[in-house]
């Protein structure tokens, strides 16, 4: 029942919105990637993913309605082939009654999972997020200094700084590996207007932006 409610929910968004938002717990990115794949059958294109919430345990993926004729044809074909999706019937790319991809959809779902992970890790490595992390180190050191714990301030600051440096480096290595997998699968690395690297399908154009492949 839970899976059917999820599918029904995204299909309602598809019917009435040009932007679909799908939220899952951070531990369930496989399910999120499967839902993204399902929505793409209806002429939508994955745009971004963000971790959020007070404890950062939620991830929302954003998809936009692709205006290209081939996307509209894909939507029409999906509606005709799966008229009962969301009402207990089969859903595109998924095993009946589940969000487990069919064999022919596994690769696409895996690449969606990579794109989600890449964008979420890029968010964590952003300037603002790093500033917050380093700010926490400064606050810890100041609190310990005010409390007269000078040795604790030194040790705590060094340990936290070392942890952050290691975490950011590890995150960079993981992002590079994911980027390599996506590029091997045909995705193209581009920079958006904010200088952020994105991995897009050839010919994909993010909404509200000039074509990143122009020129």
PDB file of C-alpha atoms in Angstrom:
ATOM      1  CA  UNK A   1       0.000   0.000   0.000  1.00  0.00           C
ATOM      2  CA  UNK A   2       2.810   2.427   0.841  1.00  0.00           C
ATOM      3  CA  UNK A   3       4.396   1.946  -2.593  1.00  0.00           C
ATOM      4  CA  UNK A   4       1.091   2.498  -4.358  1.00  0.00           C
ATOM      5  CA  UNK A   5       0.534   5.691  -2.366  1.00  0.00           C
ATOM      6  CA  UNK A   6       3.968   6.928  -3.394  1.00  0.00           C
ATOM      7  CA  UNK A   7       3.316   6.193  -7.063  1.00  0.00           C
ATOM      8  CA  UNK A   8      -0.136   7.748  -6.886  1.00  0.00           C
ATOM      9  CA  UNK A   9       1.345  10.835  -5.259  1.00  0.00           C
ATOM     10  CA  UNK A  10       3.940  11.432  -7.968  1.00  0.00           C
ATOM     11  CA  UNK A  11       1.379  10.779 -10.707  1.00  0.00           C
ATOM     12  CA  UNK A  12      -0.862  13.474  -9.203  1.00  0.00           C
ATOM     13  CA  UNK A  13       2.074  15.863  -9.368  1.00  0.00           C
ATOM     14  CA  UNK A  14       2.736  14.863 -12.979  1.00  0.00           C
ATOM     15  CA  UNK A  15      -0.884  15.560 -13.896  1.00  0.00           C
ATOM     16  CA  UNK A  16      -0.959  19.078 -12.469  1.00  0.00           C
ATOM     17  CA  UNK A  17       2.585  20.436 -12.146  1.00  0.00           C
ATOM     18  CA  UNK A  18       5.556  21.249 -14.324  1.00  0.00           C
ATOM     19  CA  UNK A  19       7.972  20.520 -11.472  1.00  0.00           C
ATOM     20  CA  UNK A  20       7.782  17.258  -9.520  1.00  0.00           C
ATOM     21  CA  UNK A  21       9.361  16.964  -6.068  1.00  0.00           C
ATOM     22  CA  UNK A  22      10.054  13.544  -4.568  1.00  0.00           C
ATOM     23  CA  UNK A  23      11.254  13.264  -0.981  1.00  0.00           C
ATOM     24  CA  UNK A  24      12.738  10.190   0.669  1.00  0.00           C
ATOM     25  CA  UNK A  25      14.877   9.473   3.687  1.00  0.00           C
ATOM     26  CA  UNK A  26      18.613   9.730   3.016  1.00  0.00           C
ATOM     27  CA  UNK A  27      18.914   5.980   3.639  1.00  0.00           C
ATOM     28  CA  UNK A  28      16.486   5.189   0.809  1.00  0.00           C
ATOM     29  CA  UNK A  29      18.198   6.677  -2.243  1.00  0.00           C
ATOM     30  CA  UNK A  30      17.564   3.481  -4.239  1.00  0.00           C
ATOM     31  CA  UNK A  31      13.827   3.991  -3.832  1.00  0.00           C
ATOM     32  CA  UNK A  32      14.205   7.671  -4.688  1.00  0.00           C
ATOM     33  CA  UNK A  33      16.172   6.802  -7.833  1.00  0.00           C
ATOM     34  CA  UNK A  34      13.454   4.324  -8.851  1.00  0.00           C
ATOM     35  CA  UNK A  35      10.756   6.982  -8.468  1.00  0.00           C
ATOM     36  CA  UNK A  36      12.837   9.398 -10.535  1.00  0.00           C
ATOM     37  CA  UNK A  37      13.089   6.780 -13.281  1.00  0.00           C
ATOM     38  CA  UNK A  38       9.333   6.257 -13.172  1.00  0.00           C
ATOM     39  CA  UNK A  39       8.631   9.989 -13.477  1.00  0.00           C
ATOM     40  CA  UNK A  40      11.046  10.300 -16.410  1.00  0.00           C
ATOM     41  CA  UNK A  41       8.790   7.938 -18.377  1.00  0.00           C
ATOM     42  CA  UNK A  42       6.151  10.677 -18.281  1.00  0.00           C
ATOM     43  CA  UNK A  43       8.265  13.244 -20.110  1.00  0.00           C
ATOM     44  CA  UNK A  44      10.079  14.731 -17.127  1.00  0.00           C
ATOM     45  CA  UNK A  45      13.813  15.207 -16.718  1.00  0.00           C
ATOM     46  CA  UNK A  46      15.844  15.002 -13.524  1.00  0.00           C
ATOM     47  CA  UNK A  47      17.202  18.417 -12.517  1.00  0.00           C
ATOM     48  CA  UNK A  48      18.700  18.307  -9.022  1.00  0.00           C
ATOM     49  CA  UNK A  49      18.655  16.756  -5.554  1.00  0.00           C
ATOM     50  CA  UNK A  50      19.078  18.407  -2.169  1.00  0.00           C
ATOM     51  CA  UNK A  51      19.575  17.128   1.359  1.00  0.00           C
ATOM     52  CA  UNK A  52      17.541  19.093   3.886  1.00  0.00           C
ATOM     53  CA  UNK A  53      15.883  19.076   7.270  1.00  0.00           C
ATOM     54  CA  UNK A  54      17.308  19.931  10.670  1.00  0.00           C
ATOM     55  CA  UNK A  55      19.255  16.677  10.733  1.00  0.00           C
ATOM     56  CA  UNK A  56      19.820  16.477   6.946  1.00  0.00           C
ATOM     57  CA  UNK A  57      18.114  13.091   6.844  1.00  0.00           C
ATOM     58  CA  UNK A  58      15.788  13.906   3.961  1.00  0.00           C
ATOM     59  CA  UNK A  59      16.617  14.169   0.268  1.00  0.00           C
ATOM     60  CA  UNK A  60      14.336  15.778  -2.299  1.00  0.00           C
ATOM     61  CA  UNK A  61      14.811  15.165  -6.019  1.00  0.00           C
ATOM     62  CA  UNK A  62      13.451  17.743  -8.463  1.00  0.00           C
ATOM     63  CA  UNK A  63      12.285  16.969 -11.990  1.00  0.00           C
ATOM     64  CA  UNK A  64      10.905  19.347 -14.610  1.00  0.00           C
ATOM     65  CA  UNK A  65       8.577  18.790 -17.538  1.00  0.00           C
ATOM     66  CA  UNK A  66      10.696  18.468 -20.663  1.00  0.00           C
ATOM     67  CA  UNK A  67       9.067  20.527 -23.471  1.00  0.00           C
ATOM     68  CA  UNK A  68      10.797  18.660 -26.301  1.00  0.00           C
ATOM     69  CA  UNK A  69       8.530  16.702 -28.699  1.00  0.00           C
ATOM     70  CA  UNK A  70      10.285  13.406 -27.937  1.00  0.00           C
ATOM     71  CA  UNK A  71       9.491  13.859 -24.223  1.00  0.00           C
ATOM     72  CA  UNK A  72       5.840  14.498 -24.977  1.00  0.00           C
ATOM     73  CA  UNK A  73       5.756  11.397 -27.184  1.00  0.00           C
ATOM     74  CA  UNK A  74       7.336   9.388 -24.352  1.00  0.00           C
ATOM     75  CA  UNK A  75       4.639  10.602 -21.970  1.00  0.00           C
ATOM     76  CA  UNK A  76       1.818   9.670 -24.364  1.00  0.00           C
ATOM     77  CA  UNK A  77       3.272   6.206 -24.931  1.00  0.00           C
ATOM     78  CA  UNK A  78       3.640   5.615 -21.181  1.00  0.00           C
ATOM     79  CA  UNK A  79       0.057   6.690 -20.431  1.00  0.00           C
ATOM     80  CA  UNK A  80      -1.232   4.351 -23.141  1.00  0.00           C
ATOM     81  CA  UNK A  81       0.896   1.417 -21.961  1.00  0.00           C
ATOM     82  CA  UNK A  82       0.258   1.834 -18.221  1.00  0.00           C
ATOM     83  CA  UNK A  83      -3.292   3.167 -17.821  1.00  0.00           C
ATOM     84  CA  UNK A  84      -3.675   1.765 -14.282  1.00  0.00           C
ATOM     85  CA  UNK A  85      -0.353   2.977 -12.847  1.00  0.00           C
ATOM     86  CA  UNK A  86      -1.034   4.415  -9.406  1.00  0.00           C
ATOM     87  CA  UNK A  87      -4.342   2.544  -9.166  1.00  0.00           C
ATOM     88  CA  UNK A  88      -2.879  -0.863  -8.397  1.00  0.00           C
ATOM     89  CA  UNK A  89      -1.717  -1.586 -11.926  1.00  0.00           C
ATOM     90  CA  UNK A  90       1.859  -1.948 -13.189  1.00  0.00           C
ATOM     91  CA  UNK A  91       4.104   1.116 -13.277  1.00  0.00           C
ATOM     92  CA  UNK A  92       6.742   1.764 -15.961  1.00  0.00           C
ATOM     93  CA  UNK A  93      10.115   0.218 -15.272  1.00  0.00           C
ATOM     94  CA  UNK A  94       9.075  -1.367 -11.966  1.00  0.00           C
ATOM     95  CA  UNK A  95       8.179  -4.857 -10.818  1.00  0.00           C
ATOM     96  CA  UNK A  96       4.445  -5.138 -10.068  1.00  0.00           C
ATOM     97  CA  UNK A  97       3.512  -3.744  -6.668  1.00  0.00           C
ATOM     98  CA  UNK A  98       7.017  -2.509  -5.894  1.00  0.00           C
ATOM     99  CA  UNK A  99       9.693   0.071  -6.630  1.00  0.00           C
ATOM    100  CA  UNK A 100      12.208  -2.606  -7.577  1.00  0.00           C
ATOM    101  CA  UNK A 101      13.365  -1.967 -11.146  1.00  0.00           C
ATOM    102  CA  UNK A 102      12.870  -4.500 -13.881  1.00  0.00           C
ATOM    103  CA  UNK A 103      16.121  -5.897 -15.361  1.00  0.00           C
ATOM    104  CA  UNK A 104      15.978  -3.519 -18.318  1.00  0.00           C
ATOM    105  CA  UNK A 105      15.619  -0.527 -15.968  1.00  0.00           C
ATOM    106  CA  UNK A 106      18.357  -1.372 -13.464  1.00  0.00           C
ATOM    107  CA  UNK A 107      21.132   0.502 -15.264  1.00  0.00           C
ATOM    108  CA  UNK A 108      19.044   3.673 -15.646  1.00  0.00           C
ATOM    109  CA  UNK A 109      18.015   3.558 -11.979  1.00  0.00           C
ATOM    110  CA  UNK A 110      21.632   3.043 -10.933  1.00  0.00           C
ATOM    111  CA  UNK A 111      22.693   6.119 -12.923  1.00  0.00           C
ATOM    112  CA  UNK A 112      19.860   8.118 -11.336  1.00  0.00           C
ATOM    113  CA  UNK A 113      21.190   7.073  -7.944  1.00  0.00           C
ATOM    114  CA  UNK A 114      24.639   8.292  -9.001  1.00  0.00           C
ATOM    115  CA  UNK A 115      23.267  11.652 -10.121  1.00  0.00           C
ATOM    116  CA  UNK A 116      21.410  12.108  -6.854  1.00  0.00           C
ATOM    117  CA  UNK A 117      24.497  11.208  -4.810  1.00  0.00           C
ATOM    118  CA  UNK A 118      26.710  13.496  -6.890  1.00  0.00           C
ATOM    119  CA  UNK A 119      24.416  16.506  -6.484  1.00  0.00           C
ATOM    120  CA  UNK A 120      23.895  15.920  -2.761  1.00  0.00           C
ATOM    121  CA  UNK A 121      27.648  15.603  -2.148  1.00  0.00           C
ATOM    122  CA  UNK A 122      28.307  18.707  -4.245  1.00  0.00           C
ATOM    123  CA  UNK A 123      25.858  20.563  -2.010  1.00  0.00           C
ATOM    124  CA  UNK A 124      27.717  19.374   1.098  1.00  0.00           C
ATOM    125  CA  UNK A 125      31.029  20.497  -0.401  1.00  0.00           C
ATOM    126  CA  UNK A 126      29.700  23.938  -1.307  1.00  0.00           C
ATOM    127  CA  UNK A 127      31.235  27.119   0.084  1.00  0.00           C
ATOM    128  CA  UNK A 128      28.323  27.812   2.430  1.00  0.00           C
ATOM    129  CA  UNK A 129      28.347  24.317   3.893  1.00  0.00           C
ATOM    130  CA  UNK A 130      32.107  24.423   4.419  1.00  0.00           C
ATOM    131  CA  UNK A 131      31.792  27.798   6.109  1.00  0.00           C
ATOM    132  CA  UNK A 132      29.217  26.347   8.523  1.00  0.00           C
ATOM    133  CA  UNK A 133      31.500  23.391   9.291  1.00  0.00           C
ATOM    134  CA  UNK A 134      34.549  25.547   9.933  1.00  0.00           C
ATOM    135  CA  UNK A 135      32.406  27.918  11.955  1.00  0.00           C
ATOM    136  CA  UNK A 136      31.529  25.020  14.246  1.00  0.00           C
ATOM    137  CA  UNK A 137      35.240  24.432  14.851  1.00  0.00           C
ATOM    138  CA  UNK A 138      35.737  28.078  15.774  1.00  0.00           C
ATOM    139  CA  UNK A 139      32.770  28.018  18.151  1.00  0.00           C
ATOM    140  CA  UNK A 140      34.079  24.885  19.882  1.00  0.00           C
ATOM    141  CA  UNK A 141      37.528  26.411  20.368  1.00  0.00           C
ATOM    142  CA  UNK A 142      36.095  29.673  21.693  1.00  0.00           C
ATOM    143  CA  UNK A 143      33.799  27.883  24.145  1.00  0.00           C
ATOM    144  CA  UNK A 144      36.691  25.835  25.503  1.00  0.00           C
ATOM    145  CA  UNK A 145      38.925  28.904  25.756  1.00  0.00           C
ATOM    146  CA  UNK A 146      36.264  30.831  27.663  1.00  0.00           C
ATOM    147  CA  UNK A 147      35.930  27.848  30.001  1.00  0.00           C
ATOM    148  CA  UNK A 148      39.682  27.996  30.605  1.00  0.00           C
ATOM    149  CA  UNK A 149      40.279  24.629  28.903  1.00  0.00           C
ATOM    150  CA  UNK A 150      43.249  25.788  26.842  1.00  0.00           C
ATOM    151  CA  UNK A 151      44.702  22.354  26.163  1.00  0.00           C
ATOM    152  CA  UNK A 152      41.249  21.024  25.317  1.00  0.00           C
ATOM    153  CA  UNK A 153      40.730  23.927  22.908  1.00  0.00           C
ATOM    154  CA  UNK A 154      43.995  23.137  21.137  1.00  0.00           C
ATOM    155  CA  UNK A 155      43.402  19.386  20.930  1.00  0.00           C
ATOM    156  CA  UNK A 156      39.718  19.695  20.076  1.00  0.00           C
ATOM    157  CA  UNK A 157      40.363  22.283  17.378  1.00  0.00           C
ATOM    158  CA  UNK A 158      43.114  20.233  15.767  1.00  0.00           C
ATOM    159  CA  UNK A 159      41.067  17.035  15.835  1.00  0.00           C
ATOM    160  CA  UNK A 160      37.951  18.643  14.387  1.00  0.00           C
ATOM    161  CA  UNK A 161      39.963  20.465  11.729  1.00  0.00           C
ATOM    162  CA  UNK A 162      41.688  17.225  10.748  1.00  0.00           C
ATOM    163  CA  UNK A 163      38.363  15.416  10.571  1.00  0.00           C
ATOM    164  CA  UNK A 164      36.846  18.088   8.312  1.00  0.00           C
ATOM    165  CA  UNK A 165      39.840  18.151   5.971  1.00  0.00           C
ATOM    166  CA  UNK A 166      39.693  14.359   5.665  1.00  0.00           C
ATOM    167  CA  UNK A 167      35.932  14.351   5.151  1.00  0.00           C
ATOM    168  CA  UNK A 168      36.077  16.974   2.400  1.00  0.00           C
ATOM    169  CA  UNK A 169      38.908  15.130   0.630  1.00  0.00           C
ATOM    170  CA  UNK A 170      37.049  11.800   0.858  1.00  0.00           C
ATOM    171  CA  UNK A 171      33.908  13.443  -0.489  1.00  0.00           C
ATOM    172  CA  UNK A 172      35.893  14.842  -3.410  1.00  0.00           C
ATOM    173  CA  UNK A 173      37.268  11.408  -4.268  1.00  0.00           C
ATOM    174  CA  UNK A 174      33.790   9.873  -4.147  1.00  0.00           C
ATOM    175  CA  UNK A 175      32.376  12.603  -6.391  1.00  0.00           C
ATOM    176  CA  UNK A 176      35.170  12.047  -8.909  1.00  0.00           C
ATOM    177  CA  UNK A 177      34.413   8.321  -9.025  1.00  0.00           C
ATOM    178  CA  UNK A 178      30.704   8.964  -9.522  1.00  0.00           C
ATOM    179  CA  UNK A 179      31.429  11.535 -12.224  1.00  0.00           C
ATOM    180  CA  UNK A 180      33.635   9.018 -14.022  1.00  0.00           C
ATOM    181  CA  UNK A 181      30.832   6.415 -13.993  1.00  0.00           C
ATOM    182  CA  UNK A 182      28.317   8.920 -15.322  1.00  0.00           C
ATOM    183  CA  UNK A 183      30.614  10.172 -18.068  1.00  0.00           C
ATOM    184  CA  UNK A 184      31.359   6.581 -19.075  1.00  0.00           C
ATOM    185  CA  UNK A 185      27.583   6.133 -19.406  1.00  0.00           C
ATOM    186  CA  UNK A 186      27.368   9.133 -21.766  1.00  0.00           C
ATOM    187  CA  UNK A 187      26.594  11.982 -19.387  1.00  0.00           C
ATOM    188  CA  UNK A 188      28.272  15.322 -20.045  1.00  0.00           C
ATOM    189  CA  UNK A 189      29.984  17.508 -17.439  1.00  0.00           C
ATOM    190  CA  UNK A 190      29.007  21.193 -17.656  1.00  0.00           C
ATOM    191  CA  UNK A 191      29.097  24.253 -15.408  1.00  0.00           C
ATOM    192  CA  UNK A 192      25.880  26.022 -14.549  1.00  0.00           C
ATOM    193  CA  UNK A 193      25.585  29.794 -14.147  1.00  0.00           C
ATOM    194  CA  UNK A 194      26.770  29.484 -10.536  1.00  0.00           C
ATOM    195  CA  UNK A 195      29.916  27.613 -11.511  1.00  0.00           C
ATOM    196  CA  UNK A 196      28.640  24.320 -10.136  1.00  0.00           C
ATOM    197  CA  UNK A 197      29.529  21.213 -12.125  1.00  0.00           C
ATOM    198  CA  UNK A 198      26.551  19.216 -13.341  1.00  0.00           C
ATOM    199  CA  UNK A 199      26.332  15.858 -15.098  1.00  0.00           C
ATOM    200  CA  UNK A 200      23.630  16.021 -17.763  1.00  0.00           C
ATOM    201  CA  UNK A 201      22.340  13.824 -20.534  1.00  0.00           C
ATOM    202  CA  UNK A 202      23.525  14.958 -23.982  1.00  0.00           C
ATOM    203  CA  UNK A 203      21.085  17.609 -25.187  1.00  0.00           C
ATOM    204  CA  UNK A 204      19.549  18.154 -21.769  1.00  0.00           C
ATOM    205  CA  UNK A 205      18.736  21.746 -20.896  1.00  0.00           C
ATOM    206  CA  UNK A 206      18.062  22.752 -17.321  1.00  0.00           C
ATOM    207  CA  UNK A 207      14.908  24.875 -16.886  1.00  0.00           C
ATOM    208  CA  UNK A 208      15.389  28.608 -16.803  1.00  0.00           C
ATOM    209  CA  UNK A 209      18.941  28.432 -18.156  1.00  0.00           C
ATOM    210  CA  UNK A 210      20.548  28.875 -21.519  1.00  0.00           C
ATOM    211  CA  UNK A 211      21.417  25.621 -23.242  1.00  0.00           C
ATOM    212  CA  UNK A 212      24.606  24.486 -21.447  1.00  0.00           C
ATOM    213  CA  UNK A 213      25.784  22.692 -24.589  1.00  0.00           C
ATOM    214  CA  UNK A 214      25.609  25.763 -26.806  1.00  0.00           C
ATOM    215  CA  UNK A 215      28.974  26.714 -28.223  1.00  0.00           C
TER     216      UNK A 215
END
